[in-house]
Amino acid sequence: MANPDLSQSLHLTPETEAQQLLESQGEHGLKGVISVLMTQFNVLQTRAQMMLTITTLTLTITGFSGPKIAASGMFSRVTMAAGLLSTLASTLLILGGSLRIRWVTQFKGDTPLEFVTRVLAYRNDKTRLFFVEICLLIIGLAFYVSAVVAYFILGE
């Protein structure tokens, strides 16, 4: 059975999470919260870079083997094209979204709570965008692998 406290803590509003963060840092206060937030943004950045590496490899490999795979039949052509388009969409979103920089010092707030709430809302937006990016990448890779499998089965 799921822990109700856990499911509630996963869906906090940015303001509630900001309050909890500020309270949990005690004497470290806002400085401690900023350190936590920087770590979280670093995780998103690192994962986005990893995804960008995967998309780059996929697009590069396609340049070498794509024509031969596509020549194996209509299914391979369609799935490879769909895979490439989805992977490219993921790449563009990663470059314009997850890897886009906005410095924590650019956020304004009249109080520490307001400041942290705004940063958390931004983090949540980036996290949602990251989810879209990874879904597009997974769809793209699934189509691409389908094309490769069809090539192995139907290829010359």
PDB file of N, CA and C in Angstrom, residues 12-18 21 37 40-41 44 100 102 107-108 113-129:
ATOM      1  N   LEU A  12       3.662  18.819  -3.800  1.00  0.00           N
ATOM      2  CA  LEU A  12       3.568  20.053  -3.032  1.00  0.00           C
ATOM      3  C   LEU A  12       3.480  21.242  -3.979  1.00  0.00           C
ATOM      4  N   THR A  13       2.816  22.280  -3.538  1.00  0.00           N
ATOM      5  CA  THR A  13       2.860  23.524  -4.294  1.00  0.00           C
ATOM      6  C   THR A  13       4.248  24.122  -4.096  1.00  0.00           C
ATOM      7  N   PRO A  14       4.694  24.952  -5.021  1.00  0.00           N
ATOM      8  CA  PRO A  14       6.006  25.582  -4.826  1.00  0.00           C
ATOM      9  C   PRO A  14       6.092  26.356  -3.512  1.00  0.00           C
ATOM     10  N   GLU A  15       5.001  27.005  -3.106  1.00  0.00           N
ATOM     11  CA  GLU A  15       5.026  27.768  -1.855  1.00  0.00           C
ATOM     12  C   GLU A  15       5.183  26.847  -0.641  1.00  0.00           C
ATOM     13  N   THR A  16       4.448  25.727  -0.626  1.00  0.00           N
ATOM     14  CA  THR A  16       4.564  24.786   0.492  1.00  0.00           C
ATOM     15  C   THR A  16       5.956  24.180   0.534  1.00  0.00           C
ATOM     16  N   GLU A  17       6.476  23.819  -0.627  1.00  0.00           N
ATOM     17  CA  GLU A  17       7.824  23.260  -0.679  1.00  0.00           C
ATOM     18  C   GLU A  17       8.858  24.290  -0.231  1.00  0.00           C
ATOM     19  N   ALA A  18       8.663  25.546  -0.635  1.00  0.00           N
ATOM     20  CA  ALA A  18       9.577  26.623  -0.222  1.00  0.00           C
ATOM     21  C   ALA A  18       9.571  26.768   1.293  1.00  0.00           C
ATOM     22  N   LEU A  21      11.448  23.836   2.767  1.00  0.00           N
ATOM     23  CA  LEU A  21      12.892  23.974   2.544  1.00  0.00           C
ATOM     24  C   LEU A  21      13.508  24.994   3.494  1.00  0.00           C
ATOM     25  N   LEU A  37      18.829  23.934  -4.173  1.00  0.00           N
ATOM     26  CA  LEU A  37      18.288  24.237  -5.496  1.00  0.00           C
ATOM     27  C   LEU A  37      19.364  24.110  -6.578  1.00  0.00           C
ATOM     28  N   GLN A  40      19.734  20.554  -7.449  1.00  0.00           N
ATOM     29  CA  GLN A  40      18.620  20.073  -8.261  1.00  0.00           C
ATOM     30  C   GLN A  40      18.750  20.527  -9.712  1.00  0.00           C
ATOM     31  N   PHE A  41      19.111  21.785  -9.927  1.00  0.00           N
ATOM     32  CA  PHE A  41      19.304  22.278 -11.285  1.00  0.00           C
ATOM     33  C   PHE A  41      20.475  21.552 -11.961  1.00  0.00           C
ATOM     34  N   LEU A  44      19.207  18.255 -13.364  1.00  0.00           N
ATOM     35  CA  LEU A  44      18.495  18.460 -14.627  1.00  0.00           C
ATOM     36  C   LEU A  44      19.478  18.734 -15.768  1.00  0.00           C
ATOM     37  N   ARG A 100      18.770  25.664 -21.485  1.00  0.00           N
ATOM     38  CA  ARG A 100      18.687  27.128 -21.441  1.00  0.00           C
ATOM     39  C   ARG A 100      19.014  27.577 -20.014  1.00  0.00           C
ATOM     40  N   ARG A 102      19.065  30.144 -16.882  1.00  0.00           N
ATOM     41  CA  ARG A 102      18.532  31.291 -16.143  1.00  0.00           C
ATOM     42  C   ARG A 102      19.136  31.184 -14.750  1.00  0.00           C
ATOM     43  N   PHE A 107      16.228  35.793 -10.181  1.00  0.00           N
ATOM     44  CA  PHE A 107      14.893  35.744  -9.604  1.00  0.00           C
ATOM     45  C   PHE A 107      14.756  36.825  -8.539  1.00  0.00           C
ATOM     46  N   LYS A 108      13.593  37.381  -8.465  1.00  0.00           N
ATOM     47  CA  LYS A 108      13.326  38.415  -7.463  1.00  0.00           C
ATOM     48  C   LYS A 108      12.238  37.922  -6.515  1.00  0.00           C
ATOM     49  N   LEU A 113      10.779  33.530   1.233  1.00  0.00           N
ATOM     50  CA  LEU A 113       9.729  32.598   0.815  1.00  0.00           C
ATOM     51  C   LEU A 113       9.290  32.877  -0.618  1.00  0.00           C
ATOM     52  N   GLU A 114       9.086  34.124  -0.944  1.00  0.00           N
ATOM     53  CA  GLU A 114       8.655  34.489  -2.296  1.00  0.00           C
ATOM     54  C   GLU A 114       9.758  34.158  -3.310  1.00  0.00           C
ATOM     55  N   PHE A 115      10.987  34.445  -2.960  1.00  0.00           N
ATOM     56  CA  PHE A 115      12.126  34.149  -3.833  1.00  0.00           C
ATOM     57  C   PHE A 115      12.217  32.644  -4.112  1.00  0.00           C
ATOM     58  N   VAL A 116      12.216  31.849  -3.056  1.00  0.00           N
ATOM     59  CA  VAL A 116      12.356  30.398  -3.207  1.00  0.00           C
ATOM     60  C   VAL A 116      11.151  29.830  -3.964  1.00  0.00           C
ATOM     61  N   THR A 117       9.969  30.351  -3.701  1.00  0.00           N
ATOM     62  CA  THR A 117       8.768  29.889  -4.405  1.00  0.00           C
ATOM     63  C   THR A 117       8.914  30.100  -5.908  1.00  0.00           C
ATOM     64  N   ARG A 118       9.421  31.245  -6.311  1.00  0.00           N
ATOM     65  CA  ARG A 118       9.602  31.521  -7.751  1.00  0.00           C
ATOM     66  C   ARG A 118      10.645  30.595  -8.373  1.00  0.00           C
ATOM     67  N   VAL A 119      11.722  30.359  -7.663  1.00  0.00           N
ATOM     68  CA  VAL A 119      12.759  29.465  -8.186  1.00  0.00           C
ATOM     69  C   VAL A 119      12.209  28.044  -8.305  1.00  0.00           C
ATOM     70  N   LEU A 120      11.447  27.603  -7.305  1.00  0.00           N
ATOM     71  CA  LEU A 120      10.860  26.260  -7.352  1.00  0.00           C
ATOM     72  C   LEU A 120       9.852  26.128  -8.495  1.00  0.00           C
ATOM     73  N   ALA A 121       9.073  27.158  -8.744  1.00  0.00           N
ATOM     74  CA  ALA A 121       8.122  27.121  -9.861  1.00  0.00           C
ATOM     75  C   ALA A 121       8.888  26.979 -11.182  1.00  0.00           C
ATOM     76  N   TYR A 122       9.993  27.697 -11.307  1.00  0.00           N
ATOM     77  CA  TYR A 122      10.834  27.591 -12.506  1.00  0.00           C
ATOM     78  C   TYR A 122      11.418  26.183 -12.620  1.00  0.00           C
ATOM     79  N   ARG A 123      11.898  25.635 -11.515  1.00  0.00           N
ATOM     80  CA  ARG A 123      12.437  24.272 -11.509  1.00  0.00           C
ATOM     81  C   ARG A 123      11.365  23.277 -11.937  1.00  0.00           C
ATOM     82  N   ASN A 124      10.148  23.460 -11.428  1.00  0.00           N
ATOM     83  CA  ASN A 124       9.059  22.566 -11.795  1.00  0.00           C
ATOM     84  C   ASN A 124       8.747  22.656 -13.289  1.00  0.00           C
ATOM     85  N   ASP A 125       8.777  23.859 -13.842  1.00  0.00           N
ATOM     86  CA  ASP A 125       8.559  24.043 -15.286  1.00  0.00           C
ATOM     87  C   ASP A 125       9.645  23.318 -16.087  1.00  0.00           C
ATOM     88  N   LYS A 126      10.888  23.457 -15.645  1.00  0.00           N
ATOM     89  CA  LYS A 126      11.991  22.776 -16.332  1.00  0.00           C
ATOM     90  C   LYS A 126      11.851  21.257 -16.210  1.00  0.00           C
ATOM     91  N   THR A 127      11.388  20.787 -15.073  1.00  0.00           N
ATOM     92  CA  THR A 127      11.208  19.348 -14.872  1.00  0.00           C
ATOM     93  C   THR A 127      10.112  18.806 -15.797  1.00  0.00           C
ATOM     94  N   ARG A 128       9.020  19.556 -15.937  1.00  0.00           N
ATOM     95  CA  ARG A 128       7.951  19.135 -16.855  1.00  0.00           C
ATOM     96  C   ARG A 128       8.461  19.122 -18.299  1.00  0.00           C
ATOM     97  N   LEU A 129       9.226  20.123 -18.673  1.00  0.00           N
ATOM     98  CA  LEU A 129       9.791  20.175 -20.012  1.00  0.00           C
ATOM     99  C   LEU A 129      10.753  19.007 -20.228  1.00  0.00           C
TER     100      LEU A 129
END
